[in-house]
Amino acid sequence: MDTIVRLMCLAFLFAALSQVGSAEADYITKRPPYAGVWVNTFGKAFDFSPYHHFLGGEAGRLQWHKLQTGPDTYHFEEIEEALTRANEAGHYWYCELWTGHKWAPEWIHSNGVPKIFDTAGGDYPYYLDEDYRKYLTNFFDALATYIAGLPKDLRDRIAFIQPGFGSTGDRQLYKDSLADPQYEIDGETYVAYMKEATLAWYGAFEAHPET
């Protein structure tokens, strides 16, 4: 009887190990091509040729004020440059887009968006202002349209794009307490704003099958 129990235990253990091995092999074969080590370049060009065999991609940071210097003036060249660099090197690219805090373009403040300050002197757009939300949505639309118009081999080098609606990409709209408390945003309103901004971001890209 003991022998039978031991054999059954061994059989069970063998079956379990076989499943683990199979699952691990299955996981490895399904890794996306952009999996691997990523480097944060902040948009600067570096020579990664010695590391191409394990480099997954390049992580960049886009700042709204650099990409749109006027209501109808866009400068998306750095996106194409980053994607061209990634395409030639054989790796991928993702970026985080900064739209709040000091990353918002100055022209929006002369076009109706209040500029507010925290107690440390940092400046921000008022996120709930209707003009700000309109300008932000229009910018998302322009960015998605631009990316949709890029050659396919460049678009294919985008692993993903991360929107940053607040001070950077974190979950806070302000870095510090505000000098003028009337602009404070409570938790419920904050969540509603983030939902609205996320849907605007999604809608901009959903409008272009190429993206």
Backbone as a ProteinNet text record, in pm:
[ID]
protein_1_A
[PRIMARY]
MDTIVRLMCLAFLFAALSQVGSAEADYITKRPPYAGVWVNTFGKAFDFSPYHHFLGGEAGRLQWHKLQTGPDTYHFEEIEEALTRANEAGHYWYCELWTGHKWAPEWIHSNGVPKIFDTAGGDYPYYLDEDYRKYLTNFFDALATYIAGLPKDLRDRIAFIQPGFGSTGDRQLYKDSLADPQYEIDGETYVAYMKEATLAWYGAFEAHPET
[TERTIARY]
82.7	0	85.9	191.2	280.1	345.2	382.2	446	352.1	224.1	125.9	107.5	100.1	84.5	204.3	325.6	446.6	447.7	407.1	404.2	301.9	187.6	85.1	134.9	205.3	260.8	364.1	449.4	550.7	486.1	381.4	311.3	248.1	188	125.9	230.3	344.5	452.2	506.7	524.4	575.3	478.9	349	247.7	247.9	261.6	262.9	383.4	499.7	621.4	612.4	551.6	535.2	449.8	343.1	256.3	329.6	411.5	489.3	583.9	653	745.7	674.8	557.3	480.2	432.5	384	335.4	448.6	565.8	680	722.3	728.2	766.7	664	535.7	428.8	440.3	472.5	487.9	602.5	713.9	831.4	803.2	732.2	706.9	609.2	531.7	432.3	477.6	601.4	650.9	643	592.7	586.1	726.2	740.5	874.5	939.4	858.8	915.2	951.1	940	980.7	1132.5	1180.4	1325.1	1362.5	1486.8	1536.8	1500.5	1445.4	1413.1	1500.7	1535.8	1618.6	1540.3	1556.3	1488.2	1581.5	1554.7	1646.4	1604.7	1478.7	1425.7	1448.2	1437.8	1445.4	1585.1	1688.2	1824.6	1867.9	1949	1994.9	2125.1	2126.5	2245.8	2275.2	2398	2437.2	2417.8	2314.3	2285.8	2325.3	2403.9	2437.2	2502.6	2585	2642.9	2540	2419.5	2321	2194.2	2197.3	2076.5	2025	2110.2	2065.6	1968.8	1965.1	1868.5	1784	1806.9	1734.5	1592.4	1493.4	1354.5	1312.1	1355.6	1313.7	1363.1	1316.9	1356.8	1234.1	1244.9	1134.8	1161.3	1067.4	1084.9	982.4	998.2	904.7	868.9	740.6	693.3	629.6	657.6	604.9	513.3	390.8	290.9	339.4	403.6	440.8	543.7	618.3	715.2	649.8	542.2	477.3	373.1	321	220.3	251.2	308.3	350.5	246.4	135.2	24.9	-101	-216.5	-341.5	-341.6	-273	-268.8	-125.8	-30.6	110	166.9	200.1	246	388.2	460.7	598.1	614.4	580.1	583.7	709.4	806.6	923.3	998	1002.6	1080.1	1019.8	890.5	827.6	878.2	877.3	925.5	1074.5	1151	1294	1317.6	1242	1257.2	1216.9	1108	1061.5	1156.4	1212.3	1311.2	1434.3	1478.4	1592.8	1564.8	1445.5	1408.4	1397.3	1341.8	1323.9	1458.5	1549.9	1682.7	1762	1737.2	1809.5	1743.4	1617.7	1548.5	1484.6	1462.3	1390.7	1263.3	1200	1070.1	1078.1	966.2	960.8	827.9	833.5	711.3	742.6	640.2	663.5	552.1	584.6	483.8	462.5	337.7	303.9	267.1	343.5	316.6	232.5	116.4	25.4	-8.7	17.8	-17.4	104.8	85.2	194.4	262.8	393.9	467.9	479.9	426.4	436.2	326.8	226.5	120.9	175.8	136.4	190.5	142.9	229.3	199.7	82.6	66.5	-36.6	-178.2	-199	-334.5	-378.1	-280.9	-315.3	-356.7	-304.6	-348.2	-472.8	-523.2	-645.8	-750.8	-754.1	-864.8	-841.1	-727.5	-705.1	-633.1	-691.8	-624.6	-493.7	-391	-265.1	-267.3	-251.1	-256	-122.7	-97.7	32.2	15.6	115.2	116.5	203.6	209.2	281.2	432.2	479.1	621.9	658.7	558.8	585.1	565	527.5	502.1	373.7	370.4	251.5	182.4	51.3	-32.4	-145.8	-199.3	-326.1	-438.6	-549.8	-664.4	-732.7	-718.9	-758.9	-907.9	-990	-1134.5	-1187.1	-1100.3	-1141.3	-1187.6	-1298.4	-1353.7	-1258.5	-1191.1	-1096	-979.7	-929.8	-820	-860.9	-977.3	-1022.6	-1041.8	-1087.8	-1105.3	-969.6	-874.3	-742.2	-673.6	-690.1	-627.3	-685.7	-817.1	-881.4	-839.1	-833.1	-789.3	-646.2	-562.2	-424	-416.5	-494.2	-497.7	-537.4	-636.8	-682.4	-571.3	-500.6	-392.5	-278.6	-245.6	-138.1	-173.2	-296.4	-339.2	-341.9	-386.3	-389.5	-248.8	-156	-16.8	41	22.7	77.1	13.2	-117.1	-186.1	-127.8	-74.5	-19.8	124.9	190	327.9	334.3	447.7	461.7	439.7	385.3	350.7	470.9	587.9	704	744	713.2	739.8	630.8	506.1	395.9	412.3	460.8	476.9	583	662.9	766.7	714.8	589.7	530.6	476.4	532.4	479.9	352	355.3	237.4	271.8	170.6	190.6	114.7	183.2	123.1	85.8	-41.7	-78.8	-50.3	-8	12.8	-75	-185.9	-282.9	-252.8	-179.7	-155.5	-21.5	46.1	173.3	279.5	279.4	362.7	279.3	324	244.6	186.7	202.7	154.9	8.5	-44.4	-186.8	-209.7	-149.4	-175.1	-176.8	-270.4	-282.1	-189.4	-158	-67.9	40.9	158.7	270.2	262.8	194	189.6	52.8	26.7	-99.9	-102.6	-221.3	-235	-234.6	-180.3	-179.4	-321.4	-405.1	-544.1	-632.9	-691.6	-766	-891.1	-938.3	-1059	-1037	-910.6	-881.5	-852.6	-864.8	-845.5	-951.7	-914	-1004.3	-1023.9	-1148.6	-1174.1	-1164.7	-1161.2	-1137.5	-1238.3	-1365.8	-1470.5	-1459	-1434.4	-1419.8	-1293.4	-1190	-1063.9	-1084.3	-1154.3	-1178.5	-1260.2	-1360.4	-1443.2	-1359.4	-1269.8	-1182.4	-1090.8	-1030	-939.4	-1013.1	-1136.5	-1216	-1242.4	-1279.5	-1306.7	-1182.1	-1068.3	-943.9	-902.2	-921.6	-886.4	-972.8	-1101.7	-1190.9	-1158.1	-1116.6	-1077.1	-951.9	-857.4	-734.4	-767.2	-849.9	-889.4	-962.7	-1056.3	-1134.8	-1051.2	-946.8	-860.3	-793.8	-745.2	-677.9	-776.7	-890.2	-991.9	-1044.7	-1037	-1086.8	-998.5	-881	-786.9	-753.7	-809.2	-780.5	-631.3	-554	-408.9	-338.2	-398.7	-332	-379.4
-121.1	0	125.7	123	238.7	264.4	154.7	168.8	234.6	195.4	253.1	402.3	437.4	578.3	659.9	604.3	675.6	693.9	590	599.7	703.5	707.1	806	947.9	965.2	1097.5	1140.8	1046.7	1077.1	1111.7	1037.4	1064.3	1203.1	1237.9	1369.3	1480.6	1460	1559	1575.8	1465.6	1470.9	1547.1	1519.5	1587.5	1737.1	1773.1	1915	1986.3	1921.6	1982.3	1994.8	1899.3	1905.3	2023.7	2049.6	2162.4	2294	2302.5	2424.3	2450.2	2345.1	2360.1	2401.8	2342.2	2376.4	2520.4	2563.1	2700.5	2800.3	2767.4	2858	2870.1	2757.9	2761	2838.2	2819.5	2888.7	3039.1	3079.8	3221.8	3282.9	3211.6	3264.8	3283	3188.3	3198	3310.9	3356.2	3458.7	3597.3	3612.7	3745.9	3837.4	3958.9	4051.2	4090.9	4134.8	4168.6	4285.6	4369.3	4485.2	4454.7	4328.7	4291.8	4296.1	4336.9	4343.8	4464.9	4504.8	4620.8	4748.8	4844.3	4974.2	5082.3	5180.9	5290.5	5420.7	5503.6	5631.7	5739.4	5789.9	5883	6029	6054.2	6189.7	6261.7	6184.4	6242.4	6259.9	6227	6242.8	6118.4	6138	6027.2	5969.9	5840.8	5771.7	5653.4	5609	5492.7	5366.3	5290.3	5166.9	5042.4	5062.9	4949.5	4832.6	4852.8	4735.9	4653.2	4709.4	4643.9	4602.3	4608.6	4581	4438.7	4347.9	4209	4188	4280.4	4262.1	4387	4493.4	4617.5	4608.3	4631.6	4628.3	4759.2	4868.8	4994.8	5116.3	5230.4	5360.2	5430.7	5482.9	5555	5704.3	5779.2	5922.9	6000.2	6131.4	6219.3	6332.6	6350.5	6458.2	6566	6691.8	6804.6	6885.9	6903.5	6969.7	7105.7	7184.2	7320.3	7322.4	7214.8	7206.4	7158.1	7082.9	7024.1	7115.5	7209.4	7302.9	7442.1	7524.7	7658	7765.1	7726.8	7818	7738	7803.7	7730.5	7636	7673.1	7588.4	7562.1	7569.2	7551.7	7430.6	7326.9	7201.5	7168.7	7104.3	7061.4	6917.1	6824.4	6682.9	6611.9	6690.9	6630.3	6533.3	6563.3	6477	6337.6	6325.2	6192.8	6111.2	6171.3	6100.1	6067.6	6160.8	6135.2	6016.6	6009.6	5899.1	5767	5767.9	5644.9	5600.3	5695.7	5661.6	5599.7	5656.8	5602.8	5460.6	5439.6	5307	5207.3	5251.8	5163.3	5119.9	5213.5	5181.3	5091	5105.9	5025.9	4890.6	4877	4750.3	4733.5	4844.2	4832.4	4916.4	4938.5	5005.8	5135.1	5206.4	5337.2	5353.5	5412.5	5457.5	5592.3	5669.7	5797.7	5826.1	5910.5	5966.4	6110.7	6148.3	6284.5	6367.1	6473.5	6562.6	6680.4	6700.3	6805.8	6907.8	6877.1	6968.9	7039.3	7102.5	7169.4	7268	7276.1	7370.4	7321.4	7203.4	7147.2	7199.5	7264.9	7322.4	7444.4	7465.6	7580	7713.7	7811.1	7943.4	8009.7	7981.2	8050	8020.8	7908.3	7879	7978.3	8036.1	8129.9	8265.9	8300.2	8424.4	8401.5	8277.9	8244.2	8186.3	8239.4	8210.5	8115.3	8042.7	7944.1	8009	8006.8	8066.3	7994.2	8071.3	8013.8	8026.7	7915.2	7915.6	7868.5	7899.1	7871.3	7794.2	7708.9	7644	7725.5	7684.8	7762.9	7757.6	7666.7	7659.5	7741.3	7803.6	7886.7	7817.2	7689.1	7617.4	7664.3	7669	7715.4	7600.7	7613.9	7509.9	7573	7501.7	7544.6	7500.5	7567.9	7520.5	7411.1	7288.7	7172.3	7166.9	7226.3	7219.2	7330.4	7421.6	7530.2	7473.4	7521.9	7469.5	7488.3	7603.4	7627.2	7528.9	7503.4	7408.9	7271.3	7225.4	7093.2	7087.8	7199.5	7205.9	7201.5	7281	7283.2	7146.2	7083.7	6953.1	6849.7	6846.7	6752.6	6777.8	6905	6937.6	6891.4	6905.4	6861.2	6709.6	6635.2	6490	6452.1	6521.2	6491.8	6517.1	6628.8	6662.4	6561.4	6519.1	6421.8	6287.7	6241.4	6113.2	6119.9	6232.6	6249.6	6245.6	6309.8	6309.3	6167.4	6095.7	5960.5	5869	5887	5805.7	5827.3	5947.4	5979	5937.2	5884.9	5839.9	5709.4	5679.9	5551.1	5434.2	5326.4	5212.5	5156.5	5154	5096	5177.5	5308	5390.4	5371.8	5370.4	5348.1	5214.9	5115.9	4983.2	4979.9	5084.7	5090.2	5148.2	5188.5	5241.3	5124.7	5104.3	5000.3	5050.5	5171	5235.5	5380.7	5460.6	5599.9	5622.9	5677.4	5700	5846.9	5878	6017.7	6055.9	6178.8	6230.3	6353.3	6340	6448.1	6548.3	6506.6	6593.4	6662.1	6667.2	6738	6668.9	6536.1	6460.6	6341	6221.2	6104.1	6042.1	6110.8	6056.2	6093.9	6047.6	6068.9	6191.9	6301.1	6425.5	6540.5	6630.3	6742.9	6856.5	6866.8	6970.3	6907.1	6966.4	6915.7	6959.8	7069.8	7125.2	7188.8	7237.1	7305.7	7437	7479.1	7596	7725.7	7829.3	7960.3	8015.2	7983.1	8027.3	7903.3	7878.7	7755.6	7738.5	7845.4	7831.5	7736.4	7711.8	7623.4	7478.9	7450.5	7312.6	7222.3	7099.1	7004	6884.9	6857.9	6747.8	6613.3	6507.7	6374.7	6330.7	6354.2	6311.1	6385.2	6515.4	6596.1	6556.6	6526.3	6481.7	6354.9	6256.5	6130.5	6155.3	6242.7	6274.3	6339.1	6428.8	6494	6392.5	6304.8	6205	6111.4	6078.1	5993.3	6065.6	6191.5	6270.3	6280.7	6310.1	6324.3	6191.3	6082.2	5950.2	5914.7	5942.9	5914.1	6001.6	6125.8	6213.7	6160	6112	6051.6	5928	5841.6	5719.1	5751.5	5846.5	5880.7	5935.6	6011.4	6069.6	5960.3	5856	5748	5649.2	5631.5	5540.1	5588.8	5719.2	5777.1	5741.4	5685.7	5651.5	5501.8	5423.1	5278.9	5247.9	5338.9	5313.5	5306.8	5367.3	5371.2	5260.8
0	0	0	84.4	90.3	-44.6	-111.7	-243	-342	-338.4	-429.7	-401.9	-272.3	-234.7	-281.9	-260.8	-303.8	-454.9	-527.8	-674.1	-720	-652.4	-686.7	-660.4	-547.1	-514.4	-617.5	-656.9	-758.5	-891.4	-926.7	-1052.2	-1050.5	-935.4	-921.3	-931.6	-864.2	-866.5	-1007.7	-1078.6	-1215.9	-1306.5	-1288.1	-1369	-1341	-1211.8	-1174.9	-1233.6	-1222.8	-1278.3	-1428.9	-1492.9	-1638.1	-1677.5	-1598.3	-1625.9	-1606.8	-1501.5	-1477.2	-1592.7	-1635.9	-1747.5	-1873.8	-1897.1	-2015.7	-2010.4	-1892.4	-1877.1	-1896.1	-1840.9	-1854.1	-1999.9	-2069.7	-2210.4	-2291.5	-2258.6	-2329.3	-2307.8	-2184.4	-2153.1	-2233	-2238.6	-2308	-2456.8	-2516.8	-2660.2	-2693	-2594.8	-2622.2	-2579.9	-2541.1	-2505.8	-2627.4	-2611.2	-2724.6	-2769.7	-2893	-2943.7	-2871.8	-2807.2	-2736.4	-2591.4	-2549.5	-2413.1	-2401.3	-2285.6	-2264.6	-2181.7	-2187.2	-2112.9	-2187.9	-2114.7	-2173	-2109.3	-2188.5	-2139	-2146.1	-2044.7	-2038.2	-2091	-2209.8	-2275.3	-2262.8	-2224.3	-2221.1	-2354.3	-2462.3	-2595.8	-2652.1	-2576.6	-2625.9	-2702.6	-2804	-2886.8	-2830.9	-2804.9	-2757.2	-2848.5	-2847.6	-2927.2	-2843.1	-2876.2	-2802.5	-2881	-2987.6	-3074.4	-3001.2	-2896.5	-2827.9	-2751.7	-2733.4	-2647.6	-2722.2	-2853.9	-2931.8	-2913.4	-2874.2	-2862.9	-2748.2	-2649	-2540.6	-2513.7	-2590.3	-2566.4	-2622.4	-2535.6	-2580.3	-2644.6	-2585.7	-2642.8	-2567.3	-2616.2	-2563.1	-2507.2	-2386.8	-2323	-2328.3	-2381	-2393.6	-2312.2	-2307.9	-2239.4	-2334.9	-2357.9	-2443.1	-2356	-2390.6	-2314.7	-2406.2	-2360.4	-2444.3	-2494.8	-2408.5	-2448.6	-2561.8	-2578.1	-2687.7	-2817.1	-2802.9	-2919.7	-2982.9	-2904.9	-2957.2	-2905.1	-2990.2	-2948.2	-2976.7	-3034.9	-3062.1	-3086	-3091.4	-3109.8	-3229.5	-3334.3	-3454.7	-3501.2	-3409.3	-3444.4	-3370.4	-3445.8	-3385.5	-3430.7	-3342.5	-3370.9	-3322.5	-3409.3	-3372.4	-3423.9	-3470.4	-3534.1	-3443	-3312.8	-3222.9	-3212.7	-3238.4	-3237.6	-3355.8	-3473.2	-3591.4	-3578.4	-3521.3	-3502.9	-3409.9	-3300.2	-3204.8	-3268.8	-3345.8	-3409.9	-3520.7	-3592.3	-3695.4	-3631.9	-3521.8	-3448.8	-3400.3	-3346	-3297.7	-3411.8	-3522.9	-3638.6	-3695.5	-3705	-3758.9	-3664.1	-3533.8	-3434.7	-3410.7	-3454.6	-3437	-3300.5	-3227.8	-3101	-3107.5	-2992.8	-2989	-2908.7	-2906.6	-2841.2	-2769.4	-2652.8	-2586.4	-2524.4	-2500.4	-2434.8	-2336.5	-2242.3	-2152.9	-2194	-2207.4	-2248.6	-2126.4	-2100.6	-1988.1	-2036.2	-1974.2	-2019.9	-1912.6	-1786.2	-1678.7	-1621.9	-1505.7	-1435.7	-1530.7	-1529.4	-1614.7	-1758.1	-1784.5	-1919.4	-2011.4	-1957.3	-2040.1	-2113.2	-2238.3	-2314.6	-2258.9	-2269.9	-2215.2	-2287.2	-2415	-2492.3	-2442.2	-2374.2	-2327.7	-2220.3	-2147.3	-2040.1	-2095.2	-2211.6	-2276	-2360	-2355.9	-2428	-2333.5	-2210.4	-2121.4	-2006.6	-2003.9	-1898.5	-1780.4	-1661.6	-1544.6	-1513.3	-1478.6	-1429.3	-1277.6	-1210.3	-1064.9	-1009.3	-881.5	-821.7	-691.6	-664.5	-533.7	-438.7	-315.1	-214.2	-233.8	-319.9	-348.8	-472.9	-535.6	-652.4	-784.5	-782.1	-906.2	-971.6	-1105.1	-1174.8	-1248	-1260.4	-1320.6	-1399.6	-1496.3	-1554.5	-1461.1	-1467	-1389.1	-1471.3	-1425.8	-1503.7	-1534.7	-1450.3	-1470.9	-1559.9	-1600.8	-1688.9	-1823.6	-1873.8	-1998.8	-2115.8	-2120.7	-2230.1	-2222.7	-2100.6	-2087.1	-2139	-2101.2	-2143.8	-2294.6	-2352.4	-2497.7	-2568.1	-2520.1	-2582.3	-2570.2	-2455.5	-2434.2	-2529.1	-2542.3	-2633.7	-2777.5	-2817.1	-2953	-2977	-2874.6	-2887.8	-2905.4	-2827.4	-2842.6	-2984.7	-3039	-3174.6	-3276.8	-3260.2	-3352.1	-3342.7	-3220.1	-3200.9	-3264.1	-3240.8	-3297.8	-3449.9	-3505	-3650.7	-3707.9	-3639	-3684.5	-3684.5	-3575.2	-3565.8	-3669.6	-3693	-3793.7	-3933	-3957	-4088.7	-4109.3	-4006.2	-4019.8	-4098.9	-4161.4	-4230.3	-4133.8	-4184.7	-4100.2	-4025.1	-4090.8	-4023.2	-3900.8	-3901.6	-3783.4	-3678.5	-3721.9	-3625.8	-3553.2	-3624.4	-3564.7	-3456	-3445.9	-3343	-3210.8	-3208.9	-3085.5	-3003.8	-2886.6	-2797.4	-2731	-2679.7	-2623.1	-2593.5	-2564.3	-2524.7	-2394.5	-2295.5	-2163.8	-2148	-2125.5	-2100.7	-1956.1	-1936.2	-1801.4	-1783.8	-1715.4	-1707.8	-1596.3	-1495	-1380.9	-1387.3	-1272.5	-1265.7	-1351.3	-1353.2	-1449.5	-1492.4	-1458	-1490	-1365.2	-1253.9	-1127.8	-1104.5	-993	-966.5	-877.8	-914.3	-841.2	-940.6	-922.6	-1013.7	-975.5	-845.4	-796.6	-710.6	-712.7	-633.4	-487	-463.8	-329.2	-307.6	-188.2	-161.9	-240.7	-278.7	-363.9	-283.1	-346.5	-282.9	-272.7	-371.8	-372	-359.6	-243.3	-219.3	-304.1	-368.9	-450.4	-569.1	-603.3	-715.8	-674.4	-545.8	-501.1	-564.5	-593.4	-658.3	-565.7	-527.4	-435	-506.8	-428.7	-482.7	-586.4	-561.3	-655.3	-787.6	-780.1	-901.5	-976.7	-900.4	-960.6	-1043.2	-985.5	-1056.1	-1183.2	-1172.9	-1289.3	-1399.9	-1360.1	-1459	-1525.5	-1446	-1502.3	-1598	-1564.6	-1654.2	-1785.8	-1776.6	-1897.2	-1984.8	-1923.9	-1999.5	-2062.5	-1988.7	-2041.2	-2161.8	-2154	-2266.6	-2387	-2362.8	-2472.6	-2541	-2461.2	-2513.6	-2596.3	-2539.1	-2608.8	-2738.5	-2731.9	-2849.1	-2963.1	-2929	-3032.6	-3115.6	-3050.6	-3122.5	-3183.1	-3118.3	-3170.1	-3304.2	-3328	-3453.3	-3571.8	-3546.2	-3654.3	-3649.3	-3740.9	-3741.5	-3749.4	-3808.2	-3822.2	-3688.2	-3585.9	-3456.2	-3364.4
[MASK]
+++++++++++++++++++++++++++++++++++++++++++++++++++++++++++++++++++++++++++++++++++++++++++++++++++++++++++++++++++++++++++++++++++++++++++++++++++++++++++++++++++++++++++++++++++++++++++++++++++++++++++++++++++

